[in-house]
PDB file of C-alpha atoms in Angstrom:
ATOM      1  CA  MET I1243       0.000   0.000   0.000  1.00 68.00           C
ATOM      2  CA  VAL I1244       1.264   3.469  -0.913  1.00 80.00           C
ATOM      3  CA  HIS I1245       1.314   5.985   1.925  1.00 80.00           C
ATOM      4  CA  GLY I1246       0.132   9.519   1.231  1.00 79.00           C
ATOM      5  CA  ASP I1247       3.364  11.043   2.539  1.00 85.00           C
ATOM      6  CA  SER I1248       5.353   9.252  -0.175  1.00 89.00           C
ATOM      7  CA  ILE I1249       3.458  11.040  -2.956  1.00 95.00           C
ATOM      8  CA  LYS I1250       4.479  14.387  -4.373  1.00 94.00           C
ATOM      9  CA  TRP I1251       1.063  16.051  -4.327  1.00 97.00           C
ATOM     10  CA  PRO I1252       0.608  18.931  -6.785  1.00 96.00           C
ATOM     11  CA  CYS I1253      -0.802  21.264  -4.104  1.00 96.00           C
ATOM     12  CA  ASP I1254      -1.646  21.435  -0.404  1.00 96.00           C
ATOM     13  CA  LEU I1255      -4.457  19.028   0.434  1.00 96.00           C
ATOM     14  CA  PRO I1256      -5.967  17.835   3.748  1.00 96.00           C
ATOM     15  CA  ALA I1257      -4.811  14.415   4.938  1.00 95.00           C
ATOM     16  CA  LEU I1258      -8.376  13.062   4.914  1.00 95.00           C
ATOM     17  CA  PHE I1259      -8.861  14.082   1.293  1.00 96.00           C
ATOM     18  CA  LYS I1260      -5.607  12.352   0.309  1.00 96.00           C
ATOM     19  CA  GLU I1261      -6.846   9.187   2.004  1.00 95.00           C
ATOM     20  CA  LYS I1262     -10.090   9.327   0.028  1.00 96.00           C
ATOM     21  CA  LEU I1263      -8.145   9.668  -3.209  1.00 96.00           C
ATOM     22  CA  LEU I1264      -5.826   6.789  -2.384  1.00 96.00           C
ATOM     23  CA  GLU I1265      -8.802   4.552  -1.644  1.00 96.00           C
ATOM     24  CA  THR I1266      -9.731   4.833  -5.328  1.00 96.00           C
ATOM     25  CA  ALA I1267      -6.230   4.149  -6.657  1.00 97.00           C
ATOM     26  CA  ILE I1268      -5.246   1.038  -8.617  1.00 96.00           C
ATOM     27  CA  TYR I1269      -1.616  -0.055  -8.949  1.00 96.00           C
ATOM     28  CA  LYS I1270      -0.385  -0.325 -12.544  1.00 95.00           C
ATOM     29  CA  GLN I1271       2.919  -1.288 -14.111  1.00 93.00           C
ATOM     30  CA  GLY I1272       4.382  -0.718 -17.553  1.00 91.00           C
ATOM     31  CA  ALA I1273       3.848   1.984 -20.175  1.00 86.00           C
ATOM     32  CA  THR I1274       1.078  -0.001 -21.881  1.00 84.00           C
ATOM     33  CA  SER I1275      -1.123   0.711 -18.836  1.00 84.00           C
ATOM     34  CA  LEU I1276      -1.246   4.355 -19.932  1.00 81.00           C
ATOM     35  CA  GLN I1277      -3.254   3.309 -23.018  1.00 73.00           C
ATOM     36  CA  PHE I1278      -1.504   6.255 -24.632  1.00 67.00           C
ATOM     37  CA  THR I1279      -0.370   4.240 -27.635  1.00 63.00           C
ATOM     38  CA  ASP I1280      -3.759   2.712 -28.410  1.00 57.00           C
ATOM     39  CA  ARG I1281      -4.687   4.745 -31.460  1.00 61.00           C
ATOM     40  CA  TYR I1282      -7.252   7.385 -30.528  1.00 67.00           C
ATOM     41  CA  ALA I1283      -7.980   5.803 -27.138  1.00 70.00           C
ATOM     42  CA  TYR I1284      -9.319   7.420 -24.004  1.00 76.00           C
ATOM     43  CA  ILE I1285      -6.996   7.857 -21.045  1.00 82.00           C
ATOM     44  CA  PRO I1286      -8.774   5.923 -18.242  1.00 88.00           C
ATOM     45  CA  GLY I1287      -8.086   8.409 -15.473  1.00 92.00           C
ATOM     46  CA  LEU I1288      -5.348  10.252 -13.631  1.00 94.00           C
ATOM     47  CA  PHE I1289      -1.937   8.602 -13.366  1.00 95.00           C
ATOM     48  CA  TYR I1290       0.773   9.235 -10.786  1.00 97.00           C
ATOM     49  CA  ILE I1291       4.212   7.799 -11.520  1.00 95.00           C
ATOM     50  CA  LEU I1292       5.743   6.140  -8.484  1.00 95.00           C
ATOM     51  CA  GLN I1293       8.897   4.975 -10.220  1.00 93.00           C
ATOM     52  CA  GLY I1294      10.421   4.744 -13.674  1.00 93.00           C
ATOM     53  CA  SER I1295      10.629   7.032 -16.681  1.00 92.00           C
ATOM     54  CA  VAL I1296       9.195   7.159 -20.173  1.00 91.00           C
ATOM     55  CA  GLY I1297       9.414   9.328 -23.246  1.00 90.00           C
ATOM     56  CA  MET I1298       5.995  10.401 -24.509  1.00 87.00           C
ATOM     57  CA  CYS I1299       5.634  11.828 -27.997  1.00 84.00           C
ATOM     58  CA  PHE I1300       3.000  13.316 -30.248  1.00 80.00           C
ATOM     59  CA  SER I1301       3.669  13.123 -33.967  1.00 75.00           C
ATOM     60  CA  THR I1302       2.248  13.550 -37.419  1.00 74.00           C
ATOM     61  CA  LEU I1303       0.861  10.283 -38.808  1.00 70.00           C
ATOM     62  CA  ASP I1304       3.907   9.864 -41.058  1.00 71.00           C
ATOM     63  CA  MET I1305       6.233  10.357 -38.037  1.00 66.00           C
ATOM     64  CA  LYS I1306       8.168  13.090 -39.855  1.00 68.00           C
ATOM     65  CA  SER I1307       7.524  15.654 -37.123  1.00 68.00           C
ATOM     66  CA  VAL I1308       7.643  14.756 -33.435  1.00 74.00           C
ATOM     67  CA  VAL I1309       7.233  16.674 -30.182  1.00 82.00           C
ATOM     68  CA  GLY I1310       8.256  14.638 -27.167  1.00 86.00           C
ATOM     69  CA  GLY I1311       8.813  15.004 -23.463  1.00 88.00           C
ATOM     70  CA  VAL I1312      10.110  12.925 -20.579  1.00 91.00           C
ATOM     71  CA  VAL I1313       7.913  11.969 -17.642  1.00 91.00           C
ATOM     72  CA  GLY I1314       8.929  10.026 -14.581  1.00 92.00           C
ATOM     73  CA  GLN I1315       8.810   9.666 -10.839  1.00 91.00           C
ATOM     74  CA  GLY I1316       6.585  12.286  -9.239  1.00 93.00           C
ATOM     75  CA  ASP I1317       4.754  13.316 -12.423  1.00 95.00           C
ATOM     76  CA  TRP I1318       0.954  13.406 -12.905  1.00 96.00           C
ATOM     77  CA  LEU I1319      -0.743  12.584 -16.224  1.00 92.00           C
ATOM     78  CA  GLY I1320      -4.332  12.841 -17.425  1.00 90.00           C
ATOM     79  CA  ALA I1321      -5.830  15.524 -15.171  1.00 92.00           C
ATOM     80  CA  TYR I1322      -7.310  17.556 -18.020  1.00 88.00           C
ATOM     81  CA  SER I1323      -8.956  14.441 -19.513  1.00 85.00           C
ATOM     82  CA  ILE I1324     -11.124  13.671 -16.487  1.00 89.00           C
ATOM     83  CA  GLU I1325     -14.168  15.761 -17.390  1.00 79.00           C
ATOM     84  CA  ARG I1326     -14.071  15.238 -21.144  1.00 76.00           C
ATOM     85  CA  GLU I1327     -13.660  12.065 -23.145  1.00 71.00           C
ATOM     86  CA  GLN I1328     -10.863  13.245 -25.386  1.00 70.00           C
ATOM     87  CA  LYS I1329      -9.085  10.687 -27.540  1.00 73.00           C
ATOM     88  CA  TYR I1330      -5.296  10.626 -27.789  1.00 73.00           C
ATOM     89  CA  PHE I1331      -2.743   8.933 -29.960  1.00 74.00           C
ATOM     90  CA  GLY I1332       0.963   9.054 -29.331  1.00 79.00           C
ATOM     91  CA  ILE I1333       4.121   7.048 -28.869  1.00 81.00           C
ATOM     92  CA  THR I1334       5.857   5.940 -25.689  1.00 86.00           C
ATOM     93  CA  GLU I1335       9.417   4.773 -25.187  1.00 88.00           C
ATOM     94  CA  GLU I1336       9.793   3.208 -21.753  1.00 91.00           C
ATOM     95  CA  ILE I1337      13.262   3.908 -20.369  1.00 93.00           C
ATOM     96  CA  GLU I1338      12.754   2.482 -16.886  1.00 91.00           C
ATOM     97  CA  THR I1339       9.771   0.250 -16.096  1.00 92.00           C
ATOM     98  CA  LEU I1340       6.896   2.382 -14.863  1.00 93.00           C
ATOM     99  CA  SER I1341       5.154   1.774 -11.552  1.00 95.00           C
ATOM    100  CA  MET I1342       2.043   3.936 -11.269  1.00 96.00           C
ATOM    101  CA  LEU I1343      -1.148   4.649  -9.441  1.00 97.00           C
ATOM    102  CA  LEU I1344      -4.261   5.023 -11.565  1.00 96.00           C
ATOM    103  CA  PHE I1345      -7.093   7.103 -10.124  1.00 97.00           C
ATOM    104  CA  PRO I1346     -10.010   5.934 -12.332  1.00 95.00           C
ATOM    105  CA  ARG I1347     -12.014   8.608 -14.092  1.00 94.00           C
ATOM    106  CA  ASP I1348     -15.402   7.485 -12.742  1.00 94.00           C
ATOM    107  CA  LYS I1349     -14.095   7.365  -9.164  1.00 96.00           C
ATOM    108  CA  ILE I1350     -12.639  10.877  -9.443  1.00 96.00           C
ATOM    109  CA  LEU I1351     -15.918  12.249 -10.833  1.00 95.00           C
ATOM    110  CA  GLN I1352     -17.876  10.526  -8.073  1.00 96.00           C
ATOM    111  CA  LEU I1353     -15.597  12.006  -5.411  1.00 97.00           C
ATOM    112  CA  ALA I1354     -15.984  15.446  -7.034  1.00 96.00           C
ATOM    113  CA  GLN I1355     -19.712  15.328  -6.291  1.00 95.00           C
ATOM    114  CA  GLU I1356     -18.894  14.941  -2.607  1.00 95.00           C
ATOM    115  CA  ASP I1357     -15.870  17.208  -2.285  1.00 96.00           C
ATOM    116  CA  PRO I1358     -15.060  20.242  -4.503  1.00 95.00           C
ATOM    117  CA  LEU I1359     -11.386  19.935  -3.491  1.00 97.00           C
ATOM    118  CA  VAL I1360     -11.159  17.508  -6.392  1.00 97.00           C
ATOM    119  CA  TYR I1361     -11.185  20.463  -8.782  1.00 96.00           C
ATOM    120  CA  LYS I1362      -8.312  22.184  -7.003  1.00 97.00           C
ATOM    121  CA  PHE I1363      -6.372  18.928  -7.102  1.00 97.00           C
ATOM    122  CA  LEU I1364      -7.028  18.388 -10.821  1.00 97.00           C
ATOM    123  CA  PHE I1365      -6.165  21.986 -11.671  1.00 96.00           C
ATOM    124  CA  PHE I1366      -2.708  21.813 -10.120  1.00 97.00           C
ATOM    125  CA  ALA I1367      -2.031  18.284 -11.395  1.00 97.00           C
ATOM    126  CA  GLY I1368      -2.956  19.522 -14.859  1.00 95.00           C
ATOM    127  CA  GLN I1369      -0.674  22.533 -14.526  1.00 94.00           C
ATOM    128  CA  GLN I1370       2.257  20.213 -13.911  1.00 92.00           C
ATOM    129  CA  THR I1371       1.447  18.108 -16.958  1.00 90.00           C
ATOM    130  CA  GLN I1372       1.007  21.222 -19.078  1.00 92.00           C
ATOM    131  CA  SER I1373       4.509  22.378 -18.138  1.00 92.00           C
ATOM    132  CA  ILE I1374       5.951  19.185 -19.655  1.00 90.00           C
ATOM    133  CA  TRP I1375       4.370  19.797 -23.051  1.00 89.00           C
ATOM    134  CA  MET I1376       4.937  23.550 -23.054  1.00 92.00           C
ATOM    135  CA  GLN I1377       8.632  22.938 -22.439  1.00 92.00           C
ATOM    136  CA  ALA I1378       8.691  20.262 -25.149  1.00 89.00           C
ATOM    137  CA  LEU I1379       7.408  22.857 -27.617  1.00 89.00           C
ATOM    138  CA  LEU I1380       9.952  25.410 -26.413  1.00 91.00           C
ATOM    139  CA  SER I1381      12.778  22.889 -26.726  1.00 91.00           C
ATOM    140  CA  SER I1382      11.850  22.177 -30.346  1.00 88.00           C
ATOM    141  CA  ILE I1383      12.967  25.670 -31.419  1.00 92.00           C
ATOM    142  CA  HIS I1384      16.520  25.220 -30.128  1.00 94.00           C
ATOM    143  CA  THR I1385      19.563  23.546 -31.675  1.00 95.00           C
ATOM    144  CA  ARG I1386      19.852  19.809 -32.184  1.00 95.00           C
ATOM    145  CA  GLU I1387      22.583  19.601 -29.541  1.00 97.00           C
ATOM    146  CA  GLN I1388      20.514  21.533 -26.999  1.00 97.00           C
ATOM    147  CA  LYS I1389      17.400  19.406 -27.604  1.00 95.00           C
ATOM    148  CA  LEU I1390      19.406  16.232 -27.095  1.00 97.00           C
ATOM    149  CA  VAL I1391      21.207  17.444 -23.965  1.00 97.00           C
ATOM    150  CA  TYR I1392      17.932  18.696 -22.512  1.00 96.00           C
ATOM    151  CA  THR I1393      16.440  15.212 -22.972  1.00 95.00           C
ATOM    152  CA  LEU I1394      19.476  13.547 -21.380  1.00 95.00           C
ATOM    153  CA  LEU I1395      19.236  15.819 -18.345  1.00 95.00           C
ATOM    154  CA  GLU I1396      15.479  15.262 -18.094  1.00 93.00           C
ATOM    155  CA  LEU I1397      16.070  11.510 -18.068  1.00 92.00           C
ATOM    156  CA  ARG I1398      18.835  11.897 -15.506  1.00 91.00           C
ATOM    157  CA  ALA I1399      16.628  13.999 -13.241  1.00 88.00           C
ATOM    158  CA  ARG I1400      13.932  11.311 -13.298  1.00 82.00           C
ATOM    159  CA  TYR I1401      16.147   8.260 -13.169  1.00 74.00           C
ATOM    160  CA  SER I1402      15.936   6.025 -10.097  1.00 59.00           C
ATOM    161  CA  SER I1403      19.106   6.913  -8.214  1.00 56.00           C
ATOM    162  CA  VAL I1404      21.104   4.378  -6.244  1.00 49.00           C
ATOM    163  CA  THR I1405      23.634   5.611  -3.710  1.00 42.00           C
ATOM    164  CA  GLY I1406      27.139   5.016  -5.018  1.00 44.00           C
ATOM    165  CA  ALA I1407      25.937   3.985  -8.485  1.00 53.00           C
ATOM    166  CA  VAL I1408      27.639   5.183 -11.656  1.00 61.00           C
ATOM    167  CA  ASP I1409      25.795   8.042 -13.394  1.00 86.00           C
ATOM    168  CA  CYS I1410      24.471   6.008 -16.313  1.00 91.00           C
ATOM    169  CA  LEU I1411      21.358   6.146 -18.515  1.00 92.00           C
ATOM    170  CA  ASN I1412      20.202   2.837 -19.987  1.00 92.00           C
ATOM    171  CA  VAL I1413      18.749   4.297 -23.160  1.00 94.00           C
ATOM    172  CA  THR I1414      19.108   3.392 -26.824  1.00 95.00           C
ATOM    173  CA  GLN I1415      19.688   5.738 -29.726  1.00 95.00           C
ATOM    174  CA  TYR I1416      16.393   4.559 -31.177  1.00 93.00           C
ATOM    175  CA  GLN I1417      14.585   5.685 -28.020  1.00 93.00           C
ATOM    176  CA  LEU I1418      16.376   9.051 -27.991  1.00 94.00           C
ATOM    177  CA  SER I1419      15.582   9.551 -31.676  1.00 93.00           C
ATOM    178  CA  THR I1420      11.888   8.883 -31.036  1.00 89.00           C
ATOM    179  CA  ILE I1421      11.722  11.243 -28.043  1.00 91.00           C
ATOM    180  CA  THR I1422      13.660  14.113 -29.618  1.00 92.00           C
ATOM    181  CA  GLY I1423      12.506  13.759 -33.233  1.00 89.00           C
ATOM    182  CA  ILE I1424      16.162  13.822 -34.357  1.00 92.00           C
ATOM    183  CA  SER I1425      17.006  11.304 -37.091  1.00 91.00           C
ATOM    184  CA  ARG I1426      19.273   8.415 -36.112  1.00 93.00           C
ATOM    185  CA  PRO I1427      22.280   9.569 -38.225  1.00 96.00           C
ATOM    186  CA  ARG I1428      22.068  13.139 -36.870  1.00 96.00           C
ATOM    187  CA  LEU I1429      21.537  11.854 -33.333  1.00 96.00           C
ATOM    188  CA  ASN I1430      24.603   9.623 -33.520  1.00 96.00           C
ATOM    189  CA  GLU I1431      26.648  12.499 -34.917  1.00 97.00           C
ATOM    190  CA  THR I1432      25.527  14.845 -32.127  1.00 98.00           C
ATOM    191  CA  LEU I1433      26.182  12.279 -29.382  1.00 97.00           C
ATOM    192  CA  LYS I1434      29.722  11.776 -30.643  1.00 97.00           C
ATOM    193  CA  GLN I1435      30.294  15.541 -30.694  1.00 97.00           C
ATOM    194  CA  ILE I1436      29.180  15.776 -27.065  1.00 97.00           C
ATOM    195  CA  GLU I1437      31.361  12.786 -26.190  1.00 97.00           C
ATOM    196  CA  ALA I1438      34.350  14.496 -27.847  1.00 98.00           C
ATOM    197  CA  LYS I1439      33.865  17.403 -25.431  1.00 97.00           C
ATOM    198  CA  GLY I1440      34.295  14.988 -22.533  1.00 97.00           C
ATOM    199  CA  PHE I1441      30.737  15.438 -21.210  1.00 97.00           C
ATOM    200  CA  ILE I1442      29.430  11.900 -21.841  1.00 96.00           C
ATOM    201  CA  SER I1443      30.781   8.442 -22.591  1.00 96.00           C
ATOM    202  CA  LEU I1444      28.962   6.143 -25.009  1.00 96.00           C
ATOM    203  CA  GLN I1445      28.540   2.393 -24.792  1.00 94.00           C
ATOM    204  CA  ARG I1446      26.024   0.108 -26.456  1.00 93.00           C
ATOM    205  CA  ASN I1447      22.567   1.135 -25.181  1.00 92.00           C
ATOM    206  CA  LYS I1448      24.168   3.161 -22.386  1.00 94.00           C
ATOM    207  CA  ILE I1449      25.168   6.785 -21.895  1.00 96.00           C
ATOM    208  CA  PHE I1450      27.432   7.667 -18.986  1.00 95.00           C
ATOM    209  CA  ILE I1451      27.189  11.230 -17.675  1.00 94.00           C
ATOM    210  CA  VAL I1452      30.818  12.271 -17.177  1.00 94.00           C
ATOM    211  CA  ASN I1453      30.490  16.050 -16.780  1.00 95.00           C
ATOM    212  CA  CYS I1454      27.030  17.206 -15.725  1.00 93.00           C
ATOM    213  CA  ARG I1455      28.186  20.812 -15.389  1.00 93.00           C
ATOM    214  CA  GLY I1456      29.338  20.778 -18.986  1.00 96.00           C
ATOM    215  CA  LEU I1457      25.953  19.489 -20.153  1.00 96.00           C
ATOM    216  CA  CYS I1458      24.195  22.181 -18.141  1.00 95.00           C
ATOM    217  CA  GLN I1459      26.325  24.833 -19.838  1.00 95.00           C
ATOM    218  CA  ILE I1460      25.116  23.607 -23.251  1.00 97.00           C
ATOM    219  CA  ILE I1461      21.482  24.324 -22.321  1.00 96.00           C
ATOM    220  CA  ALA I1462      22.260  27.523 -20.390  1.00 95.00           C
ATOM    221  CA  SER I1463      20.927  29.703 -23.239  1.00 95.00           C
ATOM    222  CA  MET I1464      17.718  27.690 -23.693  1.00 96.00           C
ATOM    223  CA  ASN I1465      14.328  29.028 -22.699  1.00 95.00           C
ATOM    224  CA  LEU I1466      13.573  26.718 -19.761  1.00 94.00           C
ATOM    225  CA  MET I1467      10.864  28.771 -18.116  1.00 93.00           C
ATOM    226  CA  MET I1468       8.437  25.845 -17.820  1.00 93.00           C
ATOM    227  CA  ARG I1469      10.670  22.950 -16.767  1.00 91.00           C
ATOM    228  CA  ASP I1470      14.375  23.122 -15.961  1.00 93.00           C
ATOM    229  CA  PRO I1471      16.079  19.734 -15.396  1.00 91.00           C
ATOM    230  CA  ARG I1472      19.151  21.423 -13.906  1.00 90.00           C
ATOM    231  CA  GLN I1473      17.146  22.126 -10.764  1.00 84.00           C
ATOM    232  CA  LYS I1474      16.727  18.395 -10.131  1.00 71.00           C
ATOM    233  CA  THR I1475      20.273  17.202 -10.695  1.00 61.00           C
ATOM    234  CA  ARG I1476      22.055  15.661  -7.763  1.00 46.00           C
ATOM    235  CA  LEU I1477      24.962  18.085  -8.130  1.00 46.00           C
ATOM    236  CA  SER I1478      25.027  21.580  -6.703  1.00 39.00           C
ATOM    237  CA  LEU I1479      25.199  23.681  -9.847  1.00 47.00           C
ATOM    238  CA  GLY I1480      25.362  27.073  -8.210  1.00 49.00           C
ATOM    239  CA  ALA I1481      25.427  29.903 -10.707  1.00 43.00           C
ATOM    240  CA  LEU I1482      24.627  27.615 -13.630  1.00 46.00           C
ATOM    241  CA  ILE I1483      20.940  27.599 -12.660  1.00 45.00           C
TER     242      ILE I1483
END
């Protein structure tokens, strides 16, 4: 059972209200539980990610244009779909296996009839989700190198950390290409350029973060007003933020 204190709530809520919400929650695992990749499917409710990370992308049907973002531990998804049955179609690339709580749509709507705090909760949960996609759009106007580094730092910020573990992302170039919308040849070229600077080290299906400060300097000129991964790094970046 998940305790309310272990959840990063989007706003201040009374303990009793949190308990009522958790009573409706269903444990889910794996990106397929999001139903995000079922073509034009309804999202079944509000998701909270307990652990793991995934790239979520919207694209044109021919996949020539992609806008993607990274979601992971502590993120909320689906708040703005609760009161309207809006269909979605997208792509997910699961980086770390997702463990989630699903708050079913019908249960949330039923609770809303009893307690108007539900609307405050959904508003702030939705604001957090909106920041992910607003920043994804902002990132798309920057250079290829900046888009890629931003994604690497977003993954790093949401990766399950183990004390004493090497700073490593288990991610493939195919996954990065899907999330960023950068073609595989250009992605490989850009990764090698960043590696040549001494900021990362590449191995098959792994990227080792060697110099996090250096990566943060690459995105220093980006417009990160909605979501700044530098604020969640485990290093103290001082003036870089």
